[in-house]
Amino acid sequence: MTGEHSEGRQSLEHDLVVVLTSVLTRACTGASNPEDAALARKLVHDLHQPKVDKFVRASAVAAVMAAFPPQEAPDRKLVLAARTSARVLCEPDQPEPWILLGGQALALLSAGGHSDQPAVDFLLAAEAMRKVEQYNLATWAIRRALAEGGLDQQRLVHAHLMLWLVTHDPETGAQARAGAALLPEDNVVRRAIEATVWPGSPGTGDAGVLDSRVTGALRMLKVLDGIIGEGHDDDMLRGLRQAIEAYSRPTLDLGQARAGLTRAIGFWRSRRGLGQVPRAATAGLDAAITLLLIDATSEQVILLCELLEALADAGLTRDQVDWAADSMSPAALQASLARRASQEPVWPDLELLFDRLADRHVLLVHPRRGLGDADVVVLYLRPPGGYLLNRVWLDAEDQRTLDRLSGRPLSGLRSVSQDDVDRLAGKIISPAFAEALDQSSTQELVIVPAGALATVPWSSATVHGRSWTTRPITVAASMSVAAAVPPIASARRRVHAIIDSSVQGGKELLSVLKEHATVHTKLPAAPHPDDVLVIFAHGTGAGLEYRLHLPDGPVDVLSLARARLPQRVILAACRSGGPPPEAFPLAVPTALLLAGATTVVAGLWPLPAASTARILADALLEPESGLADAVRAAIGRSGFTTVIDRAGLAVFGRDDR
């Protein structure tokens, strides 16, 4: 076997294990999807090859068996062998996805009653999960160990120590110190607690008021050197140290800062690929952002813009995706993209991006929730090279609005008023931003929102007395994604509609469109590029695994991306335009844009079916205007006054006016 083929096989094995751990994470936390059992068994089948590590094979079989139990009880010898294999995978010299798989296997076997010492196995599992900084899982496993009981004093204290390390909960720290006092003075766990856990241990926060980038960087260097000196060493710490050292010079060394941040971003993406970025890693990058905000020079703003773009894009546009690679499942392709994005991170080329964005304005909106009070960094870029920078703190009312806009629970979304949206948008978008946009000749605005801000209905807002309901606003995952989408030069032609008539409003929409559209029950074979594809159906999931429940059966987004798409697509399905998976931020509209679509209209949250059907019927009967304008105009004519009824559809990609 050649080295290239060997590397390819190992990469595939890595990606399959990562996908399996994501399924098992949902099983551990009680959040499994209906398709997870079948997917997990297929992954076990794919991993059952002689060249795959035998401990990986055994742990995968056992974990899936425990997570999705078969009708017959497993053989005891199989369980014993699986527990041994899982312990081997938990060793620190194993690849990180292997360590996580080993911990999950131990935990799920214990949860399923397949361990004669479940508390101890839960504790071993938690230690493995903590090694790869999957702290939510580690917290779950530690709490299960404590609930099982039967731990000796040293293990009990060790459990409280680990729980404190991942939560920094003061009560847990007090329990750890009280328990440690009962251990011998030379006990290794007691000494670790006395050296680590102290009353009032500080959490993560801004280090006071920093008077300059240089002094702030020098203080942060001391902190990083102390952490590295204690034996903690990884690409995040080394990369941050390299960047912050560049910050500490009176003249910012952009080359060194970019090199260090690129290294740190690679580590951050690798942790994200496993499912959770630890708070410390996020806090480190947030501190790097904070320093750039102090008395920001043009060079600092350039670096800040590049850093925010690197975080937003996360490698989405790093590779040309081979959408026709039929051998890859949606989850495996996402894992492969995430791995490549972390192994070879590419730093953004702002000059190239600005050239491709042409005369479009850009608003980068980056929320930060790890540094005390939640705040948002807002960077407004206007062609040909101007910028406005702001930092906004969100109060409890703003946070409630964001939480409700997530649509979980749906009753919270129904309670969001237009005043709530206007207040939030008006706080994030300053009067200076709004005025600068009004004074421009083009006024087309690309918004790149991150985190919880991805569900804000920007197009429905009235900002400082200016209505944005008719403004050409598009949403993009990153500037790179927006820049990669070409403009539409031709008018729309015919409409291809796939409508689930069992959904409320579906029959009425079908009746209106039957004389104006070609109706299908599955994806059309060869639509013209200037056609419009409309799908009105239920939707579930996220990313490439998002599934549209069409009349002829469910279709995942990867299959849709592999199909021949027209330039304009409407996905009137719940959360079709919602936040992407944590492991790799490939949201549904982004996948379609990268696959060839140009304008995608999708739902930010659970869409009310009847009101959405009425808006679509009106928009699609207006063939003379662009699709985005037609949807905006139909919303304006609808008469709907509630946010949930009128503001759930957003435009991604290019405005086709």
XYZ file of C-alpha atoms in Angstrom:
657
model
C 0.000 0.000 0.000
C 1.421 3.402 -0.911
C 1.843 6.114 1.687
C -0.892 8.162 0.003
C -3.353 5.277 0.130
C -2.381 4.507 3.734
C -2.954 8.125 4.713
C -6.318 8.094 2.929
C -7.384 4.939 4.759
C -6.330 6.370 8.106
C -8.177 9.601 7.342
C -11.334 7.652 6.517
C -10.988 5.643 9.726
C -10.529 8.901 11.651
C -13.612 10.460 10.039
C -15.777 7.397 10.708
C -14.744 7.386 14.373
C -15.479 11.113 14.679
C -18.946 10.619 13.183
C -19.585 7.709 15.537
C -18.529 9.758 18.572
C -20.973 12.500 17.552
C -23.793 9.935 17.456
C -22.689 8.494 20.807
C -22.524 11.963 22.347
C -26.212 12.386 21.566
C -26.898 8.945 23.046
C -25.047 9.828 26.258
C -26.964 13.066 26.702
C -30.379 11.686 25.741
C -30.605 13.708 22.519
C -30.537 10.928 19.903
C -32.167 11.480 16.521
C -34.558 8.889 15.054
C -31.937 7.972 12.421
C -29.057 7.563 14.891
C -29.449 3.825 15.558
C -29.282 2.914 11.862
C -26.391 5.340 11.280
C -24.429 3.967 14.236
C -24.823 0.356 13.067
C -23.712 1.322 9.552
C -20.621 3.016 10.987
C -19.785 -0.109 12.974
C -20.129 -2.118 9.769
C -17.826 0.292 7.914
C -15.242 0.082 10.706
C -15.304 -3.712 10.782
C -12.224 -4.168 8.601
C -8.986 -6.011 9.418
C -6.881 -2.881 8.972
C -8.899 -0.897 11.482
C -7.467 -0.957 15.016
C -8.955 -3.960 16.836
C -9.563 -1.929 19.983
C -11.484 0.627 17.943
C -13.611 -2.118 16.387
C -14.409 -3.736 19.730
C -15.177 -0.437 21.474
C -17.375 0.731 18.585
C -19.406 -2.496 18.616
C -19.875 -2.345 22.385
C -20.742 1.338 22.516
C -23.369 1.047 19.787
C -24.780 -2.110 21.360
C -25.113 -0.296 24.697
C -26.524 2.899 23.176
C -29.027 1.124 20.922
C -29.618 -2.257 22.601
C -30.446 -5.282 20.425
C -33.262 -7.610 21.410
C -30.870 -10.270 22.711
C -28.568 -9.602 25.654
C -24.877 -9.399 24.641
C -22.439 -12.187 25.388
C -20.554 -11.603 28.665
C -17.193 -12.370 27.036
C -17.905 -9.700 24.424
C -18.665 -7.170 27.153
C -15.473 -7.969 29.071
C -13.378 -7.723 25.899
C -15.063 -4.438 25.000
C -14.370 -2.910 28.412
C -10.721 -3.901 28.099
C -10.535 -2.392 24.610
C -12.213 0.816 25.785
C -9.665 1.188 28.584
C -6.844 0.800 26.056
C -8.332 3.567 23.914
C -8.482 5.856 26.944
C -4.687 5.876 27.242
C -3.145 9.331 26.636
C -0.977 8.187 23.697
C -4.034 7.336 21.583
C -5.471 9.721 18.940
C -8.016 12.051 20.483
C -11.104 10.643 18.702
C -10.031 7.173 19.921
C -9.805 8.448 23.512
C -13.289 9.927 23.255
C -14.675 6.695 21.784
C -13.102 4.676 24.601
C -14.643 6.936 27.224
C -18.048 6.806 25.574
C -17.917 3.018 25.345
C -17.098 2.681 29.055
C -19.830 5.139 30.021
C -22.526 3.618 27.829
C -21.693 0.079 28.958
C -21.994 1.244 32.556
C -25.251 3.078 31.842
C -26.624 -0.071 30.204
C -25.862 -2.270 33.214
C -22.858 -4.005 31.610
C -20.288 -3.174 34.278
C -19.582 -4.767 37.640
C -18.097 -1.471 38.868
C -20.123 1.218 37.080
C -19.021 4.152 39.258
C -15.350 3.411 38.579
C -15.969 2.992 34.847
C -17.963 6.228 34.693
C -15.024 7.946 36.396
C -12.534 6.486 33.900
C -14.815 7.583 31.082
C -15.000 11.098 32.497
C -11.216 11.316 32.685
C -10.968 10.309 29.011
C -13.593 12.887 28.025
C -11.770 15.561 30.027
C -8.469 14.711 28.296
C -9.969 15.760 24.965
C -11.758 18.704 26.608
C -15.289 17.494 25.961
C -16.402 18.970 29.251
C -20.171 18.618 28.852
C -19.775 14.869 28.411
C -17.249 14.681 31.238
C -19.669 16.475 33.569
C -22.411 13.982 32.658
C -20.127 11.002 33.323
C -18.850 12.381 36.657
C -22.368 13.024 37.887
C -23.328 9.480 36.889
C -20.327 8.140 38.832
C -21.334 10.109 41.921
C -24.950 8.975 41.572
C -23.895 5.297 41.375
C -22.106 5.556 44.717
C -19.612 3.042 46.067
C -16.480 5.075 45.295
C -13.689 4.868 47.851
C -12.550 8.123 49.444
C -9.711 8.793 47.004
C -11.894 8.203 43.940
C -14.697 10.260 45.467
C -12.366 13.189 46.019
C -10.922 12.700 42.539
C -14.455 12.872 41.109
C -15.095 16.189 42.863
C -11.722 17.494 41.665
C -12.543 16.640 38.039
C -16.011 18.133 38.367
C -14.503 21.350 39.707
C -11.954 21.439 36.879
C -14.676 21.280 34.227
C -17.326 23.436 35.930
C -15.444 25.724 38.388
C -18.475 25.407 40.635
C -17.558 26.807 44.115
C -19.660 24.216 45.960
C -17.910 21.386 44.136
C -14.544 22.952 44.961
C -15.498 23.068 48.642
C -16.486 19.379 48.533
C -13.160 18.520 46.929
C -11.190 20.377 49.621
C -13.238 18.854 52.450
C -12.769 15.362 51.076
C -9.064 15.900 50.445
C -8.553 16.779 54.108
C -9.509 13.186 54.989
C -6.751 11.719 52.807
C -3.137 11.205 53.933
C -0.986 14.329 53.585
C 1.230 12.732 50.932
C -1.712 11.468 48.859
C -1.337 12.556 45.231
C -5.014 13.572 44.881
C -4.904 15.627 48.080
C -1.756 17.412 46.942
C -3.317 18.102 43.538
C -6.404 19.644 45.136
C -4.412 21.759 47.565
C -2.345 23.066 44.655
C -5.287 23.620 42.320
C -8.535 24.296 44.180
C -8.696 27.259 46.503
C -11.599 29.250 47.934
C -12.822 31.853 45.518
C -10.865 30.512 42.563
C -11.332 32.965 39.724
C -13.392 32.034 36.722
C -12.770 33.237 33.208
C -13.158 36.976 32.739
C -11.662 40.139 31.373
C -8.489 41.033 33.240
C -9.702 44.415 34.393
C -9.381 47.562 32.345
C -6.445 47.397 29.944
C -4.833 50.723 29.165
C -3.144 49.637 25.928
C -2.701 46.712 23.581
C 0.978 46.438 24.556
C 0.498 46.337 28.341
C -2.459 43.992 27.991
C -0.424 41.664 25.787
C 2.494 41.660 28.244
C 0.137 40.681 31.076
C -1.387 37.917 28.962
C 2.085 36.629 28.053
C 2.835 36.139 31.745
C -0.361 34.150 32.173
C 0.362 31.974 29.130
C 3.975 31.383 30.214
C 2.727 30.322 33.637
C 0.229 27.855 32.161
C 2.812 26.401 29.765
C 5.366 26.241 32.592
C 2.957 24.074 34.613
C 3.130 21.434 31.884
C 0.079 22.413 29.836
C 1.171 22.589 26.236
C -0.817 22.415 23.005
C -1.193 24.263 19.723
C -3.770 26.610 21.205
C -1.403 27.822 23.931
C 1.636 27.935 21.654
C -0.282 29.675 18.894
C -1.779 32.223 21.266
C 1.612 32.880 22.811
C 3.140 33.504 19.386
C 0.323 35.908 18.480
C 0.278 37.743 21.810
C 4.034 38.207 21.664
C 3.453 39.985 18.335
C 0.758 42.095 20.038
C 3.212 43.113 22.777
C 5.425 45.110 20.430
C 4.756 48.831 19.898
C 4.449 48.128 16.167
C 2.123 45.173 15.670
C 3.914 42.330 13.869
C 1.101 41.215 11.549
C 3.039 38.275 10.081
C 3.838 36.708 13.449
C 0.362 37.425 14.789
C -1.253 35.741 11.780
C 1.025 32.706 12.091
C 0.205 32.272 15.784
C -3.522 32.788 15.354
C -3.586 30.351 12.434
C -2.054 27.700 14.708
C -4.544 28.467 17.484
C -7.466 28.425 15.019
C -6.411 24.950 13.843
C -6.569 23.649 17.421
C -9.898 25.397 18.026
C -11.351 23.745 14.916
C -10.046 20.308 15.970
C -11.873 20.594 19.290
C -14.984 21.822 17.521
C -14.802 18.754 15.288
C -15.132 16.542 18.366
C -18.286 18.394 19.377
C -17.295 21.005 21.971
C -14.739 23.792 22.150
C -13.538 24.160 25.763
C -14.266 27.479 27.418
C -10.563 28.133 27.957
C -9.828 27.888 24.222
C -12.697 30.212 23.351
C -11.654 32.586 26.134
C -8.102 32.678 24.763
C -9.293 33.718 21.311
C -11.727 36.196 22.854
C -8.815 37.726 24.769
C -6.939 38.038 21.479
C -9.969 39.882 20.085
C -10.221 42.124 23.162
C -6.634 43.311 22.819
C -7.256 44.320 19.213
C -10.199 46.477 20.300
C -8.026 48.705 22.509
C -7.284 52.024 20.756
C -7.716 50.137 17.488
C -5.379 51.204 14.722
C -6.016 50.357 11.068
C -3.597 47.402 11.366
C -5.447 46.109 14.432
C -8.786 46.373 12.604
C -7.362 44.447 9.632
C -6.153 41.663 11.924
C -9.440 41.708 13.854
C -11.409 41.376 10.623
C -9.222 38.467 9.518
C -9.614 36.726 12.892
C -13.412 37.124 12.935
C -13.563 35.827 9.367
C -11.353 32.811 10.233
C -13.674 31.976 13.130
C -16.805 32.426 11.006
C -15.641 30.537 7.929
C -14.105 27.663 9.919
C -12.723 26.166 6.708
C -16.039 26.135 4.813
C -14.428 27.474 1.654
C -11.037 25.829 2.091
C -11.740 22.995 -0.360
C -13.841 22.478 -3.437
C -16.277 19.850 -2.186
C -16.782 16.852 -4.438
C -20.535 16.707 -4.028
C -20.753 13.742 -6.394
C -18.669 11.497 -4.113
C -21.464 8.971 -3.585
C -19.423 6.814 -1.242
C -19.526 9.429 1.534
C -22.466 9.784 3.870
C -23.538 13.281 5.014
C -21.981 12.793 8.456
C -18.730 11.367 7.032
C -18.344 14.254 4.584
C -18.865 16.780 7.380
C -16.243 15.003 9.501
C -13.805 14.935 6.586
C -14.258 18.659 5.943
C -13.827 19.440 9.640
C -10.612 17.390 9.822
C -9.073 19.075 6.794
C -10.073 22.517 8.049
C -8.296 21.904 11.363
C -5.192 20.240 9.924
C -4.485 22.878 7.292
C -6.163 26.147 8.299
C -5.927 28.879 5.679
C -5.755 32.496 6.838
C -8.244 34.832 5.071
C -7.027 37.054 2.235
C -8.943 40.285 2.870
C -7.807 42.024 -0.276
C -9.126 39.166 -2.409
C -12.382 39.019 -0.419
C -13.036 42.740 -0.767
C -12.385 42.515 -4.497
C -14.924 39.697 -4.879
C -17.493 41.353 -2.622
C -17.299 44.413 -4.904
C -19.701 47.121 -3.747
C -21.518 45.079 -1.122
C -21.416 46.273 2.473
C -20.626 43.738 5.207
C -21.592 43.526 8.865
C -19.562 41.027 10.943
C -21.444 40.307 14.179
C -19.514 38.198 16.688
C -21.119 37.402 20.095
C -18.961 36.478 23.078
C -20.464 34.789 26.134
C -17.329 33.592 27.915
C -16.040 36.872 29.310
C -18.394 37.896 32.085
C -21.324 39.873 30.705
C -22.240 38.867 27.168
C -20.988 41.263 24.549
C -20.980 41.562 20.766
C -18.160 42.773 18.562
C -19.595 44.538 15.511
C -17.426 45.388 12.507
C -19.046 47.255 9.617
C -17.104 47.218 6.341
C -18.074 49.550 3.528
C -16.544 49.617 0.058
C -13.941 50.428 -1.037
C -12.164 50.143 2.328
C -13.895 52.018 5.123
C -14.901 50.500 8.453
C -16.713 51.251 11.705
C -16.005 49.245 14.854
C -18.159 48.863 17.927
C -18.468 46.682 21.011
C -21.935 46.259 22.508
C -22.963 44.754 25.830
C -26.218 42.800 25.924
C -28.436 43.027 28.976
C -30.793 40.384 30.393
C -33.666 41.511 28.154
C -31.493 41.160 25.053
C -30.442 37.687 26.154
C -34.075 36.676 26.660
C -34.899 37.816 23.134
C -32.011 35.789 21.696
C -32.998 32.732 23.724
C -36.594 32.989 22.507
C -35.561 33.479 18.877
C -33.838 30.087 19.031
C -37.349 28.585 18.917
C -36.772 26.268 21.849
C -39.411 26.130 23.212
C -41.756 27.316 20.480
C -43.832 29.225 23.043
C -40.824 31.473 23.657
C -40.578 32.320 19.962
C -44.283 33.173 19.838
C -43.752 35.700 22.628
C -41.094 37.693 20.719
C -42.512 41.067 19.673
C -41.403 43.400 16.887
C -40.286 45.840 19.582
C -37.982 43.133 20.954
C -36.385 42.624 17.532
C -36.077 46.378 16.885
C -34.498 46.947 20.290
C -31.932 44.178 19.814
C -31.060 45.184 16.241
C -30.863 48.861 17.228
C -28.447 48.074 20.017
C -26.141 45.980 17.806
C -26.319 48.324 14.794
C -25.328 51.790 15.953
C -26.839 54.985 14.492
C -23.501 55.648 12.771
C -23.683 52.263 11.029
C -27.257 52.828 9.894
C -26.503 56.338 8.636
C -23.405 55.213 6.727
C -25.420 52.507 5.018
C -28.151 54.966 4.061
C -25.606 57.303 2.492
C -24.145 54.609 0.236
C -25.136 54.276 -3.406
C -25.766 50.498 -3.400
C -27.097 49.763 0.108
C -26.789 45.983 -0.418
C -25.768 44.507 2.925
C -24.271 41.109 3.743
C -24.650 40.151 7.419
C -22.321 37.508 8.864
C -23.873 36.592 12.233
C -22.319 34.040 14.585
C -23.767 31.939 17.400
C -27.176 32.901 18.734
C -27.298 35.935 16.432
C -27.848 33.581 13.472
C -31.574 33.474 14.290
C -32.124 37.253 14.400
C -34.563 38.334 11.623
C -32.523 41.336 10.484
C -34.731 42.047 7.464
C -37.804 42.597 9.612
C -36.220 45.214 11.880
C -36.724 48.929 12.116
C -33.301 50.301 13.033
C -33.121 53.814 14.503
C -36.299 54.792 12.686
C -35.231 53.213 9.380
C -37.258 50.237 8.162
C -35.090 47.414 6.825
C -38.012 45.425 5.416
C -37.300 46.479 1.825
C -33.521 46.761 2.090
C -31.520 44.136 0.102
C -30.101 42.133 3.010
C -28.556 38.703 2.658
C -27.110 36.425 5.318
C -23.864 34.471 4.910
C -21.868 32.063 7.045
C -18.723 34.066 6.278
C -17.398 36.731 3.943
C -15.638 33.939 2.042
C -18.943 32.154 1.400
C -20.585 35.412 0.282
C -17.651 36.215 -2.001
C -17.754 32.744 -3.574
C -21.352 33.142 -4.791
C -21.575 34.712 -8.275
C -24.263 37.274 -9.131
C -27.386 36.315 -11.048
C -27.536 37.962 -14.450
C -30.826 36.587 -15.754
C -34.485 36.721 -14.720
C -36.218 33.758 -13.178
C -38.138 31.395 -15.444
C -40.473 28.647 -14.324
C -41.158 27.347 -10.837
C -40.639 23.730 -9.790
C -42.621 23.022 -6.626
C -42.461 20.094 -4.214
C -45.284 20.541 -1.745
C -46.337 18.259 1.074
C -50.093 18.710 0.983
C -50.427 17.084 4.418
C -48.739 20.119 5.984
C -51.120 22.871 7.035
C -51.452 25.323 4.158
C -49.980 22.839 1.677
C -53.226 22.148 -0.169
C -53.954 25.864 -0.519
C -50.429 26.544 -1.818
C -50.720 23.648 -4.245
C -54.042 24.992 -5.517
C -52.594 28.456 -6.136
C -49.429 27.226 -7.862
C -50.795 24.403 -9.994
C -51.312 26.681 -13.014
C -48.065 28.601 -12.480
C -45.597 25.870 -11.544
C -44.525 22.350 -12.401
C -45.424 20.252 -9.370
C -43.229 17.301 -8.360
C -43.226 14.755 -5.560
C -39.431 14.308 -5.706
C -36.461 16.362 -6.866
C -36.780 17.446 -10.525
C -34.239 15.807 -12.816
C -32.891 18.725 -14.824
C -34.229 22.182 -13.983
C -32.917 25.130 -15.992
C -30.399 27.286 -14.064
C -32.833 30.226 -14.183
C -35.705 28.223 -12.704
C -36.846 28.331 -9.079
C -37.042 25.228 -6.882
C -39.582 25.542 -4.062
C -39.865 22.931 -1.319
C -42.669 23.233 1.231
C -42.381 20.355 3.685
C -41.334 19.286 7.161
C -37.613 19.390 7.887
C -35.496 17.898 10.679
C -31.850 17.760 11.659
C -28.944 20.084 10.851
C -26.120 20.469 8.369
C -25.725 17.902 5.603
C -27.838 15.498 7.685
C -30.825 17.858 7.552
C -33.719 15.923 6.025
C -36.602 17.269 3.973
C -39.653 15.018 4.233
C -40.911 15.083 0.646
C -44.079 13.304 -0.557
C -41.983 10.493 -2.103
C -39.775 10.112 0.978
C -37.091 11.966 2.934
C -34.101 13.561 1.185
C -31.024 14.780 3.026
C -29.314 18.025 2.097
C -26.246 16.234 0.746
C -28.493 14.521 -1.816
C -30.023 17.897 -2.633
C -26.554 19.422 -3.073
C -25.555 16.544 -5.355
C -28.612 17.091 -7.526
C -28.683 19.589 -10.360
C -29.842 22.781 -8.679
C -31.273 25.925 -10.233
C -29.783 29.198 -9.058
C -32.780 30.071 -6.883
C -34.031 27.758 -4.128
C -36.713 28.198 -1.459
C -36.657 25.776 1.463
C -39.852 26.513 3.359
C -39.103 24.009 6.094
C -38.507 24.369 9.821
C -34.962 25.484 10.737
C -33.738 25.030 7.161
C -31.818 28.282 7.627
C -31.088 27.749 11.308
C -27.742 27.352 13.084
C -25.376 24.643 11.804
C -24.033 21.656 13.763
C -21.368 22.476 16.334
C -18.821 20.023 14.912
C -18.630 21.781 11.527
C -20.646 24.920 10.718
C -21.975 23.798 7.342
C -25.544 25.107 7.523
C -28.147 24.023 4.971
C -28.122 27.245 2.872
C -24.303 27.300 2.879
C -24.155 23.753 1.517
C -26.516 24.652 -1.320
C -24.634 27.863 -2.121
C -21.324 25.999 -2.267
C -23.020 23.389 -4.478
C -24.062 25.941 -7.091
C -27.166 27.771 -5.889
C -26.990 31.566 -5.838
C -30.030 32.682 -3.842
C -31.462 30.501 -1.083
C -34.515 31.481 0.965
C -34.778 29.390 4.131
C -36.423 29.314 7.562
C -34.594 30.657 10.608
C -36.784 28.779 13.080
C -39.901 26.500 13.193
C -42.036 28.135 10.504
C -45.811 28.495 11.017
C -47.060 26.498 8.037
C -50.231 28.422 7.155
C -48.710 31.910 7.185
C -45.583 30.709 5.333
C -47.764 29.129 2.615
C -49.646 32.413 2.123
C -46.409 34.404 1.791
C -44.961 31.935 -0.729
C -48.131 31.857 -2.830
C -48.052 35.645 -3.116
C -44.298 35.828 -3.817
C -44.276 33.162 -6.524
C -47.132 34.809 -8.422
C -44.966 37.897 -8.926
C -42.655 36.729 -11.737
C -41.328 40.119 -12.829
C -39.189 40.858 -9.767
C -36.251 39.020 -8.285
C -37.013 36.196 -5.882
C -35.629 37.989 -2.824
C -37.612 41.149 -3.587
C -40.753 39.109 -4.262
C -40.514 37.420 -0.862
C -39.920 40.758 0.905
C -42.855 42.360 -0.900
C -45.140 39.415 -0.118
C -44.240 39.646 3.574
C -45.070 43.355 3.501
C -48.470 42.704 1.868
C -49.322 39.754 4.121
C -50.718 41.846 6.948
C -49.091 39.544 9.501
C -47.982 41.474 12.566
C -46.347 38.803 14.735
C -42.628 38.125 14.336
C -43.063 34.358 14.120
C -45.547 34.685 11.225
C -43.819 37.325 9.129
C -40.067 37.217 9.815
C -38.949 33.590 9.662
C -37.768 33.527 6.030
C -34.263 34.886 5.364
C -32.295 35.333 2.129
C -28.870 33.670 1.910
C -26.294 34.147 -0.833
C -26.925 36.891 -3.409
C -29.785 39.289 -3.744
C -31.201 38.567 -7.204
C -32.970 41.901 -7.800
